[in-house]
């Protein structure tokens, strides 16, 4: 390991040094393009977006150095072409280990008031620690990761430029969070129709939109600009759940088998569905809700049976496909910087 010495505004490592001075090197602010209909992003104190913070976070997001054996990165489970979700029921971690939950999309994750299917963690900075330490994910230690990063001159330089400190847990969690806050998706066919006032949706898609918003009132849970009310609910998926849901974190029986309502943006790309990836297609998801779900003590009162014709079901699926943002899944600003 290289020797490290900090003297005033100089960070010295054997073979090179990095100087920083906030007054002489003005911060390059990262401009976020907020889509029409979206609220402004909020940032935690001390972690406003800058170019270097976002780029450092992007590198860390794609770098398998975060896992104990350098085989798995954040991007291993959150693929850009799949709207930063995965197409596997459960994404494998180090040594092929499997956890219990399906990888959710990171689209618009910076707007989430709570994180994980538990809806329990309050900040992205806290969430970053979860996969790092999970045995079935990275099985690593953030302090050990920081030591590895200190041996890389580029990571050292960027850490100092971004946060005026060497790579450490503070830098790692905040940089990755900064990159994730830029993952904004708001240019789907639906957005073009509703917010940009372009008549791009066909008759089937419009009929499906009417079903979604009016006849079926799906917006009781999937409301707002991000198609979620961010609440936690039981949707009657099982009578007995292998995963205790939010109750795992709170230990409260009323939270058993309660999971966060997911965003429906890019939903056509994020199969399989549900917290455990147990439903393969959108049609099967709709049929689950048509059935009214299974009995469970904590099942939401909003889950009630209904009936659709074959055409109506097709129309609803066509509308959900209108929530796909193709610009988002091809944006080079979000892609792997190592390729």
Short mmCIF file of C-alpha atoms in Angstrom, two decimals:
data_model
loop_
_atom_site.label_atom_id
_atom_site.label_comp_id
_atom_site.label_asym_id
_atom_site.label_seq_id
_atom_site.Cartn_x
_atom_site.Cartn_y
_atom_site.Cartn_z
CA UNK A 1 0.00 0.00 0.00
CA UNK A 2 1.26 3.48 -0.84
CA UNK A 3 2.11 5.84 2.00
CA UNK A 4 -0.33 8.71 2.52
CA UNK A 5 0.32 12.11 4.08
CA UNK A 6 -2.00 15.11 4.24
CA UNK A 7 -0.45 18.55 4.70
CA UNK A 8 -2.81 21.49 4.45
CA UNK A 9 -4.32 21.37 0.98
CA UNK A 10 -1.86 18.74 -0.31
CA UNK A 11 -2.54 15.03 -0.42
CA UNK A 12 0.78 13.22 -0.84
CA UNK A 13 1.14 9.62 -1.98
CA UNK A 14 4.35 7.94 -2.97
CA UNK A 15 5.03 8.90 -6.55
CA UNK A 16 2.48 11.73 -6.96
CA UNK A 17 0.53 14.44 -5.19
CA UNK A 18 -2.83 16.14 -5.63
CA UNK A 19 -3.48 19.74 -4.59
CA UNK A 20 -6.89 21.21 -3.98
CA UNK A 21 -8.21 24.56 -2.98
CA UNK A 22 -11.93 25.27 -3.20
CA UNK A 23 -11.39 28.98 -3.82
CA UNK A 24 -8.91 28.51 -6.67
CA UNK A 25 -10.63 25.56 -8.34
CA UNK A 26 -14.31 26.41 -8.73
CA UNK A 27 -16.67 23.46 -8.62
CA UNK A 28 -18.15 22.43 -11.96
CA UNK A 29 -21.85 22.05 -11.24
CA UNK A 30 -23.68 19.14 -12.86
CA UNK A 31 -26.79 20.44 -14.60
CA UNK A 32 -29.73 18.06 -14.30
CA UNK A 33 -32.29 18.19 -17.09
CA UNK A 34 -35.61 17.91 -15.25
CA UNK A 35 -38.42 16.62 -17.52
CA UNK A 36 -41.67 18.53 -17.89
CA UNK A 37 -44.06 17.48 -15.14
CA UNK A 38 -41.30 16.44 -12.74
CA UNK A 39 -40.47 18.28 -9.50
CA UNK A 40 -37.01 19.63 -8.79
CA UNK A 41 -34.52 17.21 -7.30
CA UNK A 42 -33.47 17.66 -3.71
CA UNK A 43 -29.94 16.94 -2.53
CA UNK A 44 -28.64 16.22 0.97
CA UNK A 45 -26.47 18.84 2.57
CA UNK A 46 -22.88 18.49 1.42
CA UNK A 47 -23.67 16.38 -1.63
CA UNK A 48 -24.92 18.72 -4.33
CA UNK A 49 -24.19 17.42 -7.81
CA UNK A 50 -20.90 18.31 -9.48
CA UNK A 51 -19.33 16.92 -12.64
CA UNK A 52 -16.57 15.12 -10.76
CA UNK A 53 -18.86 13.65 -8.11
CA UNK A 54 -21.19 12.25 -10.76
CA UNK A 55 -18.36 10.87 -12.89
CA UNK A 56 -16.64 9.33 -9.87
CA UNK A 57 -19.92 7.73 -8.85
CA UNK A 58 -20.45 6.44 -12.37
CA UNK A 59 -17.04 4.77 -12.32
CA UNK A 60 -17.69 3.18 -8.94
CA UNK A 61 -21.15 2.02 -10.07
CA UNK A 62 -19.60 0.04 -12.91
CA UNK A 63 -16.43 -1.08 -11.12
CA UNK A 64 -16.49 -4.63 -9.65
CA UNK A 65 -13.81 -3.50 -7.20
CA UNK A 66 -16.69 -2.97 -4.75
CA UNK A 67 -17.26 -6.73 -4.39
CA UNK A 68 -15.03 -8.91 -2.26
CA UNK A 69 -13.61 -10.80 -5.24
CA UNK A 70 -13.97 -8.03 -7.85
CA UNK A 71 -16.52 -9.99 -9.88
CA UNK A 72 -19.76 -8.05 -9.29
CA UNK A 73 -20.60 -4.36 -9.66
CA UNK A 74 -23.76 -2.31 -9.12
CA UNK A 75 -24.31 -2.54 -12.87
CA UNK A 76 -24.29 -6.34 -12.70
CA UNK A 77 -27.80 -6.17 -11.24
CA UNK A 78 -28.85 -2.79 -12.64
CA UNK A 79 -28.44 -2.90 -16.43
CA UNK A 80 -28.94 0.34 -18.37
CA UNK A 81 -30.63 -1.43 -21.31
CA UNK A 82 -33.18 -2.81 -18.82
CA UNK A 83 -33.83 0.60 -17.24
CA UNK A 84 -31.23 -0.20 -14.56
CA UNK A 85 -33.10 -3.32 -13.46
CA UNK A 86 -32.35 -6.96 -14.32
CA UNK A 87 -34.10 -9.67 -16.34
CA UNK A 88 -33.35 -12.39 -13.81
CA UNK A 89 -35.72 -13.51 -11.06
CA UNK A 90 -32.94 -12.95 -8.53
CA UNK A 91 -29.62 -11.44 -9.58
CA UNK A 92 -26.59 -13.51 -8.54
CA UNK A 93 -23.99 -11.95 -6.29
CA UNK A 94 -20.43 -13.09 -5.61
CA UNK A 95 -19.86 -16.81 -6.17
CA UNK A 96 -23.33 -16.99 -7.73
CA UNK A 97 -25.08 -16.52 -4.38
CA UNK A 98 -28.76 -15.64 -4.53
CA UNK A 99 -30.68 -13.39 -2.19
CA UNK A 100 -34.47 -13.15 -1.90
CA UNK A 101 -35.51 -10.13 -3.96
CA UNK A 102 -35.72 -9.03 -7.55
CA UNK A 103 -33.50 -6.09 -8.56
CA UNK A 104 -35.68 -2.96 -8.88
CA UNK A 105 -35.21 -0.24 -11.47
CA UNK A 106 -33.08 2.75 -10.51
CA UNK A 107 -34.99 5.07 -12.85
CA UNK A 108 -35.82 8.26 -10.93
CA UNK A 109 -34.47 6.71 -7.73
CA UNK A 110 -33.33 10.16 -6.59
CA UNK A 111 -36.97 11.07 -6.02
CA UNK A 112 -37.68 8.12 -3.74
CA UNK A 113 -38.38 9.20 -0.15
CA UNK A 114 -37.48 5.68 0.99
CA UNK A 115 -35.35 2.91 -0.51
CA UNK A 116 -35.47 -0.87 -0.91
CA UNK A 117 -38.63 -2.97 -1.07
CA UNK A 118 -38.91 -2.45 2.69
CA UNK A 119 -39.46 1.26 2.15
CA UNK A 120 -37.36 1.77 5.25
CA UNK A 121 -34.04 3.42 4.44
CA UNK A 122 -34.25 7.18 4.06
CA UNK A 123 -31.32 8.10 1.81
CA UNK A 124 -29.43 6.80 -1.20
CA UNK A 125 -26.22 7.25 0.74
CA UNK A 126 -27.45 4.69 3.28
CA UNK A 127 -28.74 2.36 0.59
CA UNK A 128 -25.31 2.09 -1.06
CA UNK A 129 -24.06 0.23 2.01
CA UNK A 130 -26.64 -2.55 1.69
CA UNK A 131 -25.33 -4.47 -1.35
CA UNK A 132 -21.74 -3.88 -0.25
CA UNK A 133 -22.15 -5.76 3.01
CA UNK A 134 -24.82 -8.31 1.98
CA UNK A 135 -23.43 -11.85 1.92
CA UNK A 136 -25.39 -12.70 -1.24
CA UNK A 137 -24.37 -9.53 -3.07
CA UNK A 138 -20.89 -7.96 -2.71
CA UNK A 139 -19.99 -9.58 0.65
CA UNK A 140 -17.48 -6.80 1.15
CA UNK A 141 -16.49 -4.12 3.61
CA UNK A 142 -16.54 -0.46 2.65
CA UNK A 143 -13.38 0.25 4.63
CA UNK A 144 -11.54 -2.45 2.68
CA UNK A 145 -12.89 -1.01 -0.57
CA UNK A 146 -11.57 2.42 0.36
CA UNK A 147 -8.11 0.97 0.94
CA UNK A 148 -8.15 -0.60 -2.52
CA UNK A 149 -9.24 2.70 -4.09
CA UNK A 150 -6.37 4.55 -2.40
CA UNK A 151 -3.97 2.46 -4.47
CA UNK A 152 -5.45 3.88 -7.67
CA UNK A 153 -4.11 7.31 -8.58
CA UNK A 154 -7.19 8.22 -10.67
CA UNK A 155 -9.61 7.40 -7.87
CA UNK A 156 -7.46 9.38 -5.44
CA UNK A 157 -7.36 12.41 -7.73
CA UNK A 158 -11.08 12.36 -8.41
CA UNK A 159 -11.97 11.82 -4.73
CA UNK A 160 -9.92 14.82 -3.70
CA UNK A 161 -11.40 16.94 -6.47
CA UNK A 162 -14.94 15.85 -5.64
CA UNK A 163 -14.89 15.86 -1.83
CA UNK A 164 -11.48 17.21 -0.77
CA UNK A 165 -10.57 13.91 0.87
CA UNK A 166 -9.03 10.58 -0.02
CA UNK A 167 -11.29 7.66 -0.98
CA UNK A 168 -13.18 6.60 2.13
CA UNK A 169 -16.72 5.43 3.04
CA UNK A 170 -17.98 9.02 2.89
CA UNK A 171 -16.71 9.47 -0.66
CA UNK A 172 -17.89 6.06 -1.87
CA UNK A 173 -21.47 6.37 -0.63
CA UNK A 174 -21.90 9.97 -1.73
CA UNK A 175 -20.33 9.61 -5.15
CA UNK A 176 -22.44 6.58 -6.10
CA UNK A 177 -25.53 8.37 -4.81
CA UNK A 178 -24.66 11.40 -6.94
CA UNK A 179 -24.53 9.31 -10.10
CA UNK A 180 -27.77 7.52 -9.24
CA UNK A 181 -29.57 10.85 -8.78
CA UNK A 182 -28.85 11.67 -12.41
CA UNK A 183 -30.72 8.56 -13.61
CA UNK A 184 -33.86 10.46 -14.55
CA UNK A 185 -36.35 8.94 -16.96
CA UNK A 186 -39.11 11.18 -18.29
CA UNK A 187 -39.22 11.03 -22.07
CA UNK A 188 -41.52 8.11 -22.80
CA UNK A 189 -44.31 8.04 -25.35
CA UNK A 190 -46.68 8.86 -22.49
CA UNK A 191 -44.64 11.95 -21.59
CA UNK A 192 -44.58 13.06 -25.19
CA UNK A 193 -48.37 12.69 -25.38
CA UNK A 194 -49.32 14.25 -22.05
CA UNK A 195 -46.59 16.74 -21.18
CA UNK A 196 -45.10 17.62 -24.55
CA UNK A 197 -48.54 17.73 -26.22
CA UNK A 198 -47.52 15.55 -29.18
CA UNK A 199 -50.23 13.21 -30.43
CA UNK A 200 -48.08 10.07 -30.57
CA UNK A 201 -50.29 7.47 -28.86
CA UNK A 202 -52.57 5.26 -30.96
CA UNK A 203 -56.16 4.31 -30.15
CA UNK A 204 -55.30 1.13 -28.29
CA UNK A 205 -52.77 2.96 -26.10
CA UNK A 206 -55.26 5.73 -25.36
CA UNK A 207 -57.95 3.22 -24.42
CA UNK A 208 -55.43 1.57 -22.11
CA UNK A 209 -54.61 4.95 -20.56
CA UNK A 210 -58.30 5.52 -19.87
CA UNK A 211 -58.54 2.12 -18.23
CA UNK A 212 -55.48 2.85 -16.10
CA UNK A 213 -56.45 6.32 -14.91
CA UNK A 214 -60.23 6.14 -14.82
CA UNK A 215 -62.05 2.81 -15.07
CA UNK A 216 -59.59 0.72 -13.04
CA UNK A 217 -58.23 3.59 -10.95
CA UNK A 218 -54.73 2.10 -10.88
CA UNK A 219 -53.57 5.54 -9.76
CA UNK A 220 -54.74 4.77 -6.24
CA UNK A 221 -51.22 3.35 -5.85
CA UNK A 222 -49.43 4.15 -9.12
CA UNK A 223 -49.94 7.89 -9.14
CA UNK A 224 -47.98 11.04 -9.87
CA UNK A 225 -45.10 11.77 -12.22
CA UNK A 226 -43.33 8.54 -11.27
CA UNK A 227 -46.37 6.25 -11.28
CA UNK A 228 -46.06 5.40 -7.59
CA UNK A 229 -47.36 6.95 -4.41
CA UNK A 230 -44.22 5.62 -2.66
CA UNK A 231 -46.37 3.82 -0.08
CA UNK A 232 -45.90 0.28 1.23
CA UNK A 233 -48.66 -2.24 0.59
CA UNK A 234 -49.52 -5.91 0.51
CA UNK A 235 -50.97 -6.82 -2.89
CA UNK A 236 -52.17 -10.33 -2.12
CA UNK A 237 -49.41 -12.13 -3.95
CA UNK A 238 -49.38 -15.02 -1.44
CA UNK A 239 -51.26 -16.26 1.58
CA UNK A 240 -47.92 -17.13 3.21
CA UNK A 241 -44.80 -15.17 2.26
CA UNK A 242 -41.25 -16.51 2.41
CA UNK A 243 -40.11 -12.87 2.68
CA UNK A 244 -41.47 -10.95 5.68
CA UNK A 245 -41.13 -7.64 3.82
CA UNK A 246 -40.97 -4.43 5.84
CA UNK A 247 -41.49 -6.44 9.02
CA UNK A 248 -37.93 -7.69 8.62
CA UNK A 249 -36.73 -4.16 9.35
CA UNK A 250 -39.37 -2.90 11.79
CA UNK A 251 -40.22 -6.14 13.66
CA UNK A 252 -43.84 -4.91 13.65
CA UNK A 253 -46.43 -7.57 12.79
CA UNK A 254 -48.58 -5.05 10.89
CA UNK A 255 -45.62 -4.67 8.49
CA UNK A 256 -45.41 -8.37 7.63
CA UNK A 257 -45.39 -8.95 3.86
CA UNK A 258 -45.65 -5.22 3.19
CA UNK A 259 -43.58 -3.97 0.22
CA UNK A 260 -43.02 -0.62 -1.45
CA UNK A 261 -45.21 0.24 -4.43
CA UNK A 262 -42.78 0.31 -7.39
CA UNK A 263 -42.65 2.85 -10.17
CA UNK A 264 -44.25 1.70 -13.43
CA UNK A 265 -41.91 3.73 -15.60
CA UNK A 266 -40.12 1.46 -18.08
CA UNK A 267 -42.20 -1.42 -16.73
CA UNK A 268 -42.12 -3.26 -20.07
CA UNK A 269 -38.33 -3.59 -19.68
CA UNK A 270 -38.12 -4.72 -16.07
CA UNK A 271 -39.63 -8.22 -16.10
CA UNK A 272 -39.86 -10.43 -14.12
CA UNK A 273 -42.16 -8.65 -11.68
CA UNK A 274 -42.99 -8.44 -7.97
CA UNK A 275 -40.53 -8.28 -5.08
CA UNK A 276 -39.42 -11.85 -5.73
CA UNK A 277 -39.57 -11.86 -9.53
CA UNK A 278 -42.29 -14.50 -9.43
CA UNK A 279 -44.46 -13.14 -12.29
CA UNK A 280 -42.96 -13.32 -15.76
CA UNK A 281 -45.15 -11.07 -17.92
CA UNK A 282 -47.29 -7.95 -17.78
CA UNK A 283 -50.33 -9.97 -18.80
CA UNK A 284 -49.83 -12.26 -15.81
CA UNK A 285 -49.46 -9.22 -13.54
CA UNK A 286 -52.78 -7.83 -14.77
CA UNK A 287 -54.46 -11.21 -14.32
CA UNK A 288 -53.18 -11.34 -10.74
CA UNK A 289 -54.87 -8.04 -9.99
CA UNK A 290 -58.01 -9.10 -11.87
CA UNK A 291 -58.27 -12.03 -9.46
CA UNK A 292 -58.19 -9.71 -6.46
CA UNK A 293 -55.14 -11.46 -5.06
CA UNK A 294 -54.89 -14.03 -2.31
CA UNK A 295 -56.08 -13.56 1.23
CA UNK A 296 -53.60 -12.07 3.65
CA UNK A 297 -54.15 -10.31 6.95
CA UNK A 298 -52.32 -7.21 5.72
CA UNK A 299 -53.65 -7.13 2.15
CA UNK A 300 -54.53 -3.62 1.00
CA UNK A 301 -58.22 -2.79 0.80
CA UNK A 302 -57.46 -1.28 -2.62
CA UNK A 303 -56.86 -4.75 -4.09
CA UNK A 304 -60.26 -5.86 -5.37
CA UNK A 305 -61.21 -8.20 -8.22
CA UNK A 306 -62.29 -6.86 -11.60
CA UNK A 307 -62.81 -8.25 -15.07
CA UNK A 308 -61.29 -7.24 -18.40
CA UNK A 309 -61.98 -8.43 -21.90
CA UNK A 310 -59.12 -9.76 -23.99
CA UNK A 311 -59.02 -6.46 -25.90
CA UNK A 312 -59.04 -4.39 -22.72
CA UNK A 313 -56.16 -6.39 -21.31
CA UNK A 314 -54.21 -5.85 -24.53
CA UNK A 315 -55.00 -2.11 -24.46
CA UNK A 316 -53.77 -1.82 -20.88
CA UNK A 317 -50.51 -3.56 -21.76
CA UNK A 318 -50.07 -1.26 -24.76
CA UNK A 319 -50.44 1.74 -22.46
CA UNK A 320 -47.89 0.36 -19.99
CA UNK A 321 -45.48 -0.09 -22.88
CA UNK A 322 -45.88 3.65 -23.53
CA UNK A 323 -44.00 4.25 -20.28
CA UNK A 324 -40.74 3.04 -21.87
CA UNK A 325 -38.12 5.78 -22.24
CA UNK A 326 -35.76 4.71 -25.02
CA UNK A 327 -33.60 7.80 -24.62
CA UNK A 328 -32.97 6.82 -21.00
CA UNK A 329 -31.74 3.32 -21.78
CA UNK A 330 -29.33 4.55 -24.46
CA UNK A 331 -28.07 7.76 -22.86
CA UNK A 332 -24.22 7.68 -23.05
CA UNK A 333 -24.01 9.74 -19.85
CA UNK A 334 -25.27 6.69 -17.97
CA UNK A 335 -23.21 4.05 -19.75
CA UNK A 336 -20.17 2.07 -18.65
CA UNK A 337 -17.17 4.47 -18.64
CA UNK A 338 -14.73 1.56 -18.87
CA UNK A 339 -16.00 0.43 -22.28
#
